[in-house]
Every structure is written in structure tokens, then in C-alpha cells.
Short mmCIF file of C-alpha atoms in Angstrom, two decimals:
data_model
loop_
_atom_site.label_atom_id
_atom_site.label_comp_id
_atom_site.label_asym_id
_atom_site.label_seq_id
_atom_site.Cartn_x
_atom_site.Cartn_y
_atom_site.Cartn_z
CA MET A 1 89.32 157.84 149.19
CA THR A 2 90.90 156.20 146.01
CA ASP A 3 88.76 153.87 144.14
CA PRO A 4 90.76 150.40 143.96
CA SER A 5 89.04 149.72 140.95
CA ALA A 6 89.78 153.19 139.31
CA SER A 7 93.49 152.77 140.37
CA PHE A 8 93.43 149.15 138.67
CA SER A 9 92.55 150.75 135.70
CA ALA A 10 94.76 153.04 135.66
CA GLY A 11 97.51 150.90 136.21
CA LEU A 12 96.50 148.31 133.60
CA ARG A 13 96.55 151.27 130.81
CA ARG A 14 100.11 152.06 132.25
CA ARG A 15 101.28 148.47 131.47
CA TRP A 16 99.69 147.68 128.39
CA PRO A 17 102.50 148.15 126.09
CA LEU A 18 104.46 146.12 128.54
CA LEU A 19 102.01 143.31 128.25
CA ALA A 20 101.28 143.56 124.66
CA ALA A 21 104.94 142.81 124.03
CA VAL A 22 104.69 139.80 126.51
CA ALA A 23 101.70 138.52 124.87
CA LEU A 24 104.00 138.96 121.21
CA VAL A 25 107.47 137.42 122.82
CA LEU A 26 104.69 134.01 124.07
CA ILE A 27 103.26 134.19 120.60
CA PHE A 28 106.49 134.30 118.07
CA GLY A 29 108.64 133.29 120.81
CA LEU A 30 106.87 129.99 121.27
CA TYR A 31 103.41 129.44 120.20
CA TYR A 32 104.54 129.30 116.83
CA PRO A 33 108.14 128.02 117.14
CA VAL A 34 106.81 124.93 119.50
CA GLY A 35 103.39 124.59 117.37
CA MET A 36 106.04 124.07 113.95
CA LEU A 37 108.79 121.68 115.68
CA LEU A 38 105.22 119.48 117.17
CA THR A 39 103.39 119.40 113.65
CA HIS A 40 106.75 118.92 111.24
CA LYS A 41 106.77 115.85 109.67
CA ILE A 42 107.98 114.16 106.52
CA ASP A 43 107.09 110.77 106.34
CA ASP A 44 109.37 109.32 103.36
CA ARG A 45 109.74 105.93 104.92
CA LEU A 46 110.45 103.60 101.64
CA ASP A 47 109.25 100.55 103.70
CA TYR A 48 105.56 101.94 104.30
CA GLN A 49 103.16 99.52 104.17
CA VAL A 50 99.41 99.26 103.20
CA PRO A 51 97.44 98.99 106.62
CA ALA A 52 95.73 95.86 106.62
CA ALA A 53 92.46 97.73 106.64
CA ASP A 54 93.06 98.93 103.34
CA MET A 55 94.08 95.91 101.58
CA THR A 56 90.92 94.31 99.53
CA GLN A 57 91.70 90.65 99.21
CA GLY A 58 91.47 90.69 94.95
CA GLY A 59 92.05 93.90 94.96
CA SER A 60 94.76 96.41 93.42
CA TYR A 61 97.86 96.76 95.40
CA SER A 62 98.81 100.26 94.04
CA VAL A 63 95.54 101.42 94.08
CA ALA A 64 95.49 100.67 98.46
CA MET A 65 98.67 102.62 98.45
CA ALA A 66 97.28 105.77 96.95
CA ALA A 67 93.96 105.26 99.14
CA ALA A 68 96.54 104.20 102.27
CA LEU A 69 98.79 107.48 101.28
CA ILE A 70 95.46 110.05 101.40
CA ASP A 71 95.06 108.72 104.80
CA ARG A 72 98.29 109.11 106.12
CA GLU A 73 99.31 112.46 104.84
CA VAL A 74 95.58 113.56 105.37
CA ASN A 75 94.15 111.90 108.56
CA ARG A 76 97.34 111.07 110.17
CA ASN A 77 100.16 113.15 109.55
CA GLY A 78 97.75 116.23 109.34
CA TRP A 79 97.20 118.43 105.90
CA VAL A 80 99.31 121.84 106.69
CA ALA A 81 99.36 123.13 102.98
CA ASN A 82 96.09 124.95 103.57
CA ASP A 83 96.87 126.07 107.31
CA PRO A 84 95.36 129.79 107.77
CA PHE A 85 97.92 132.34 109.35
CA PHE A 86 96.64 131.42 113.29
CA LEU A 87 98.15 128.10 112.98
CA PRO A 88 101.60 126.95 113.48
CA GLY A 89 101.30 124.85 110.04
CA SER A 90 100.76 128.31 108.10
CA VAL A 91 105.15 129.23 108.52
CA LEU A 92 106.37 125.64 107.63
CA ASP A 93 107.60 125.45 104.27
CA ASN A 94 108.85 122.00 103.67
CA MET A 95 106.57 119.70 104.55
CA PRO A 96 103.51 121.16 102.60
CA ASN A 97 105.62 121.05 99.51
CA PHE A 98 106.20 117.60 100.38
CA GLN A 99 102.59 116.74 100.41
CA LEU A 100 101.63 118.74 97.62
CA GLY A 101 103.52 116.63 95.36
CA MET A 102 102.58 113.61 96.55
CA ILE A 103 99.03 114.46 95.73
CA HIS A 104 100.03 115.47 92.66
CA ALA A 105 101.74 112.30 91.78
CA LEU A 106 98.40 110.41 92.83
CA GLY A 107 96.80 112.74 91.17
CA ARG A 108 98.54 111.81 87.42
CA PHE A 109 98.10 108.18 88.61
CA ALA A 110 94.37 108.65 89.06
CA PHE A 111 93.89 110.12 85.29
CA GLN A 112 95.68 107.14 84.32
CA LEU A 113 93.56 104.70 85.74
CA VAL A 114 90.56 106.15 84.45
CA ASP A 115 91.85 106.44 80.86
CA GLN A 116 93.65 102.61 80.48
CA ILE A 117 93.44 100.58 83.43
CA GLY A 118 90.31 100.97 84.64
CA ARG A 119 88.56 99.81 81.42
CA THR A 120 88.74 97.03 79.20
CA ARG A 121 89.49 99.02 75.72
CA GLY A 122 89.77 102.71 75.13
CA SER A 123 86.19 102.53 73.63
CA SER A 124 84.06 101.67 76.96
CA GLN A 125 82.91 103.38 79.88
CA THR A 126 84.98 104.97 82.60
CA ASP A 127 84.71 103.69 86.10
CA SER A 128 83.09 106.77 88.47
CA ASP A 129 84.94 105.71 91.12
CA LEU A 130 87.57 105.92 89.79
CA GLN A 131 86.29 109.09 87.58
CA GLU A 132 85.59 110.67 90.97
CA ALA A 133 89.12 110.23 92.90
CA ALA A 134 90.69 111.50 89.79
CA GLY A 135 88.61 114.80 89.33
CA LEU A 136 88.73 115.17 93.46
CA LEU A 137 92.84 114.72 93.88
CA GLN A 138 92.80 117.64 91.09
CA TYR A 139 91.90 120.17 93.64
CA SER A 140 93.94 122.64 95.14
CA GLY A 141 95.65 121.59 98.30
CA THR A 142 95.66 125.45 99.81
CA LYS A 143 91.93 125.92 99.94
CA TRP A 144 90.88 126.40 103.35
CA ILE A 145 87.44 126.91 104.70
CA PHE A 146 87.46 130.24 103.24
CA ASP A 147 89.12 131.49 99.89
CA PHE A 148 88.22 135.52 100.01
CA SER A 149 90.01 135.53 96.90
CA THR A 150 87.21 133.98 94.52
CA SER A 151 84.28 134.36 97.12
CA LEU A 152 83.02 135.84 100.86
CA LEU A 153 81.10 131.95 101.64
CA PRO A 154 82.50 128.78 102.74
CA THR A 155 84.15 126.41 100.76
CA ALA A 156 85.33 122.63 100.40
CA LYS A 157 88.61 122.29 102.03
CA SER A 158 91.42 120.56 100.58
CA GLU A 159 90.91 117.31 102.89
CA ASP A 160 87.29 117.20 102.37
CA GLN A 161 87.97 116.59 98.83
CA TYR A 162 91.02 114.19 99.04
CA ARG A 163 88.86 112.20 101.59
CA LYS A 164 86.12 112.10 99.36
CA ALA A 165 88.49 110.80 96.67
CA ARG A 166 90.28 108.36 99.38
CA ARG A 167 86.64 106.27 99.79
CA ALA A 168 86.08 106.60 95.92
CA LEU A 169 89.69 104.42 95.47
CA LEU A 170 88.51 102.20 98.04
CA SER A 171 85.06 101.63 96.58
CA TYR A 172 86.57 100.81 93.36
CA ASN A 173 88.91 98.34 94.76
CA THR A 174 85.83 97.00 96.69
CA ARG A 175 84.17 96.45 93.34
CA LEU A 176 87.33 95.14 91.96
CA ALA A 177 87.18 92.26 94.31
CA GLN A 178 84.08 91.43 93.57
CA GLU A 179 84.47 91.40 90.06
CA LYS A 180 81.96 94.19 88.98
CA ALA A 181 85.17 96.77 87.91
CA VAL A 182 88.17 96.62 86.00
CA PHE A 183 91.81 96.37 86.62
CA GLU A 184 93.08 95.27 82.91
CA ARG A 185 96.44 93.91 83.68
CA ARG A 186 97.77 94.45 80.21
CA GLY A 187 100.88 95.39 78.74
CA ASP A 188 100.14 98.10 76.87
CA ASN A 189 98.43 99.63 79.83
CA LEU A 190 101.47 99.29 81.91
CA GLN A 191 103.71 100.85 79.23
CA ALA A 192 100.99 103.78 78.77
CA THR A 193 101.28 104.12 82.82
CA LEU A 194 104.96 103.77 82.89
CA GLU A 195 105.16 107.12 79.52
CA ARG A 196 102.94 109.22 81.70
CA ILE A 197 105.26 108.97 84.88
CA ALA A 198 107.93 109.47 82.61
CA LEU A 199 106.06 112.92 81.52
CA ASP A 200 105.39 113.72 84.96
CA ILE A 201 109.02 113.21 86.36
CA GLY A 202 110.31 115.46 82.96
CA SER A 203 108.36 118.09 83.85
CA SER A 204 109.77 118.44 86.99
CA SER A 205 113.57 117.76 85.66
CA ALA A 206 112.58 121.07 83.82
CA ALA A 207 111.51 122.92 87.03
CA ILE A 208 114.81 121.77 88.58
CA ASP A 209 116.22 123.23 85.68
CA ARG A 210 114.82 126.41 85.74
CA ARG A 211 114.94 126.72 89.51
CA ILE A 212 119.07 126.27 89.38
CA ARG A 213 118.98 128.93 86.51
CA GLU A 214 116.75 131.47 88.42
CA GLY A 215 118.27 130.70 92.02
CA SER A 216 121.72 129.49 91.99
CA HIS A 217 123.63 133.18 91.67
CA LEU A 218 121.41 134.41 95.22
CA TRP A 219 123.02 133.87 98.54
CA ILE A 220 120.21 132.38 99.81
CA ASP A 221 117.39 131.20 97.38
CA MET A 222 114.14 131.07 99.41
CA GLN A 223 112.26 128.74 96.81
CA GLY A 224 114.64 126.44 95.97
CA ASP A 225 113.48 124.20 98.89
CA ASP A 226 109.75 124.24 97.82
CA VAL A 227 111.06 122.79 94.43
CA PHE A 228 113.05 120.34 95.90
CA TYR A 229 110.01 119.01 98.62
CA SER A 230 107.62 118.94 96.14
CA VAL A 231 109.75 117.25 93.97
CA LYS A 232 111.04 114.97 96.70
CA GLY A 233 107.22 113.68 97.92
CA GLN A 234 106.48 113.31 94.16
CA LEU A 235 108.96 111.04 93.36
CA TYR A 236 108.32 109.17 96.91
CA ALA A 237 104.87 108.65 96.04
CA TYR A 238 105.69 107.37 92.50
CA TYR A 239 108.22 104.80 94.09
CA LEU A 240 105.88 103.28 96.61
CA LEU A 241 102.76 103.08 93.62
CA MET A 242 105.40 101.39 91.63
CA ARG A 243 106.57 98.87 94.05
CA GLU A 244 102.63 97.81 94.16
CA MET A 245 102.43 98.13 90.18
CA LYS A 246 104.88 95.23 90.14
CA GLN A 247 102.84 92.90 91.90
CA ASP A 248 99.66 94.53 89.97
CA PHE A 249 101.49 93.51 86.94
CA SER A 250 103.36 90.65 87.81
CA ASN A 251 102.96 88.36 85.30
CA VAL A 252 103.69 91.23 82.72
CA ILE A 253 106.72 91.90 84.41
CA ARG A 254 107.70 87.54 84.73
CA ASP A 255 106.33 87.27 81.06
CA ARG A 256 108.73 89.95 79.69
CA GLU A 257 111.70 89.48 81.84
CA LEU A 258 111.27 93.04 83.49
CA GLY A 259 112.52 91.97 87.14
CA ALA A 260 116.13 93.59 87.11
CA THR A 261 115.62 95.84 85.02
CA TRP A 262 112.40 97.21 87.34
CA ASP A 263 114.39 96.82 90.36
CA GLN A 264 116.86 99.37 88.83
CA MET A 265 114.23 101.97 88.15
CA MET A 266 113.16 101.50 91.51
CA ALA A 267 116.47 102.30 93.28
CA SER A 268 116.34 105.20 91.09
CA PHE A 269 112.88 106.79 92.90
CA ALA A 270 113.97 105.56 95.99
CA GLU A 271 117.94 107.87 95.91
CA GLY A 272 115.93 110.78 94.82
CA ALA A 273 113.12 110.24 97.66
CA SER A 274 115.73 109.80 100.05
CA LEU A 275 117.62 112.83 99.92
CA SER A 276 117.38 115.08 102.99
CA PRO A 277 119.49 117.52 103.56
CA LEU A 278 119.39 119.78 106.79
CA VAL A 279 119.20 122.87 104.39
CA VAL A 280 118.52 123.07 101.06
CA SER A 281 121.36 124.85 98.85
CA ASN A 282 120.73 125.93 95.15
CA ALA A 283 124.46 126.69 95.06
CA LYS A 284 126.65 127.32 91.47
CA ALA A 285 127.04 123.80 90.24
CA ASP A 286 130.93 124.30 89.87
CA ALA A 287 130.87 125.49 93.61
CA VAL A 288 133.65 124.60 95.82
CA ILE A 289 132.23 124.51 99.44
CA LEU A 290 128.09 124.43 99.03
CA PRO A 291 126.80 121.38 97.04
CA ASN A 292 123.83 121.79 94.95
CA HIS A 293 120.91 119.57 96.34
CA LEU A 294 118.74 120.68 93.28
CA ALA A 295 121.45 119.11 90.82
CA SER A 296 121.57 116.39 92.74
CA MET A 297 117.49 115.53 92.61
CA GLY A 298 117.27 116.58 89.07
CA PHE A 299 120.15 113.57 88.53
CA TYR A 300 118.40 110.99 89.97
CA VAL A 301 115.29 112.23 88.56
CA GLU A 302 116.79 111.84 85.00
CA ARG A 303 117.98 108.73 85.91
CA ALA A 304 114.60 107.19 86.89
CA ARG A 305 113.18 108.06 83.91
CA THR A 306 115.71 107.19 81.14
CA GLN A 307 115.38 103.74 83.11
CA ILE A 308 111.60 103.90 82.26
CA TYR A 309 112.21 104.59 79.02
CA GLU A 310 114.27 101.01 78.76
CA ILE A 311 111.48 99.57 80.81
CA VAL A 312 109.14 100.85 77.58
CA ASN A 313 111.28 99.69 74.72
CA ILE A 314 110.90 96.18 76.39
CA LEU A 315 107.27 96.13 76.45
CA GLN A 316 106.90 97.46 72.78
CA LYS A 317 108.92 94.72 71.24
#
């Protein structure tokens, strides 16, 4: 009499290649594609408003926006730039670059808060909360629990560092509302902040130029969309920050009659941040059929940068 368990084992051994193939089809044919569709989200709403919970009466509007953007991308939309290989987000390309571009801009803004806006004069003590936030926002956005390139031991995840930065920004804003912190709304501080933003997007313009020169001759440029969405995230974050800075520095903008010029600058940031092609093309600049989306992004970057310096020139007079 045949042992049923032995027959079952023998049948399983004969069928394991088929079962393995089915499993691979399910993983790569369903798990990753469906997971990518559910995870992917490039939140580039220009009308995004700071939630009431993050807005402190008497605090800074731009600081509140920075904290709100961290919360939105890390806690609500989900941070994907450091997803390990077994999560569908690890296969995504555009969303992580968009998020990294945003954090890059927030980190540069935080440095300006530490160096200029958040202290009475250059010789005064830096604010501890702003110092902490600025440092944490420089943390790599691609760090997961383990980073075997540096250590076999667990390390701090990117999300955890950014959440700490958010708490530090909210703490600063609370103390500012209680008049226990400084937010200097002077014209020279606004000028210095704009100059730092101009330098930052100038670096992005150079990155776009380099990518066009290196990739426009390729049939498919696999790195062109990385640069495009990184700059898009950067412009988007700066757009929202400067929209709130217009309220923080309302007296300076009104006294120097900068309202119309400021709005023109904001329009250029908005146009660049709103670019959303179905597929990013990095064709030759004089191509007849295919566009060059990097060149389009670069145009708005340079236009915004020129308009920033127009405002800086007015502030210097």
C-alpha cells in the first residue's frame, strides 16, 4: 500500500519549479506593480495650507510650513526614498527624488534660520531648536534601519531624524509665540535668505545643464527624470516657503513696494513646480518631435533666479 504522505512529497518535489514560477509571477506581476501604484504620490498642490494644528498664533508662517511639509511627506504620504528592496516603494523613481528635493530645500531654509533670521545679530547665540532642526535635515534621506556599507548594527532611519527636526521647528515656533525666541523680520535678513535660495537653485540649474549635455544623445536617459523630479521638489518646497515668507516679512515687502515683483517671482516657481510630464524626455534641444523637459525646467529655474536678484537689488538700495 502506497504511503499518502510519500506520494504527496514526491508530487510536491515534481511541481516545485511550477510553484516557484507561479510565486515569482505573483510577486513581480502583482505585488510590486500594485504596490507601486498604491504608494506612488507626488503631492505638488500649490494651494497646500498649513494644518491648524501646526500653526501657532504669533509664530512664523514659513517655519510652520516647513514643519507641515515634513509631516505630510514623512507621516502622511510615506517616506519612500529609503524603502528596502522587499517593499514596492524601492522600485519607485520619481516620488523619492521629489521628496529628496523638498527636504533639500527645507534644510537650506533651516540653515538660514540658524544663521540669520533666528538670531538678533550675527554675534548673538544661535537658537538650539533651529540648530537641531538644521542638522537633522541634512541627514541622508536614503538611510533605512540597516546600512551595511557603514556598519552591521542598526542605524537611525531618515524618517526618525526628520520627525525630530519637525518637533524642533514646532518647539521653536511655540517659544517664538511666547516671545522666548527670535525671528528678525529685517530687510537684510530677507535679502540674505533670498540670496541663499538663488545660489541653491543656481546649483540645480547647473545640474540640469550637465544632465542635458550628458544624456540628451541617449535614446532613453535613465537619469534625466531623477534630476527633473529632484529640482521639481526643490522648487515646490521653496514656492510654499516663500509664499509664507511674504506674510512673515509683510512689513518689508510693503515698505519696499515689492508686492508685484514678489508675485512675478512666485509665478516662475509655481510654473516650474507644476511641470508634470507623463514621461520625462531629455531629447536634444533642437529636436523636432520629442521635447526636452529638463530644458523647460531649467528655463523656469533661471527665470526665478533672475527675479530673486531683482528683489535683492531693490533691498540693497
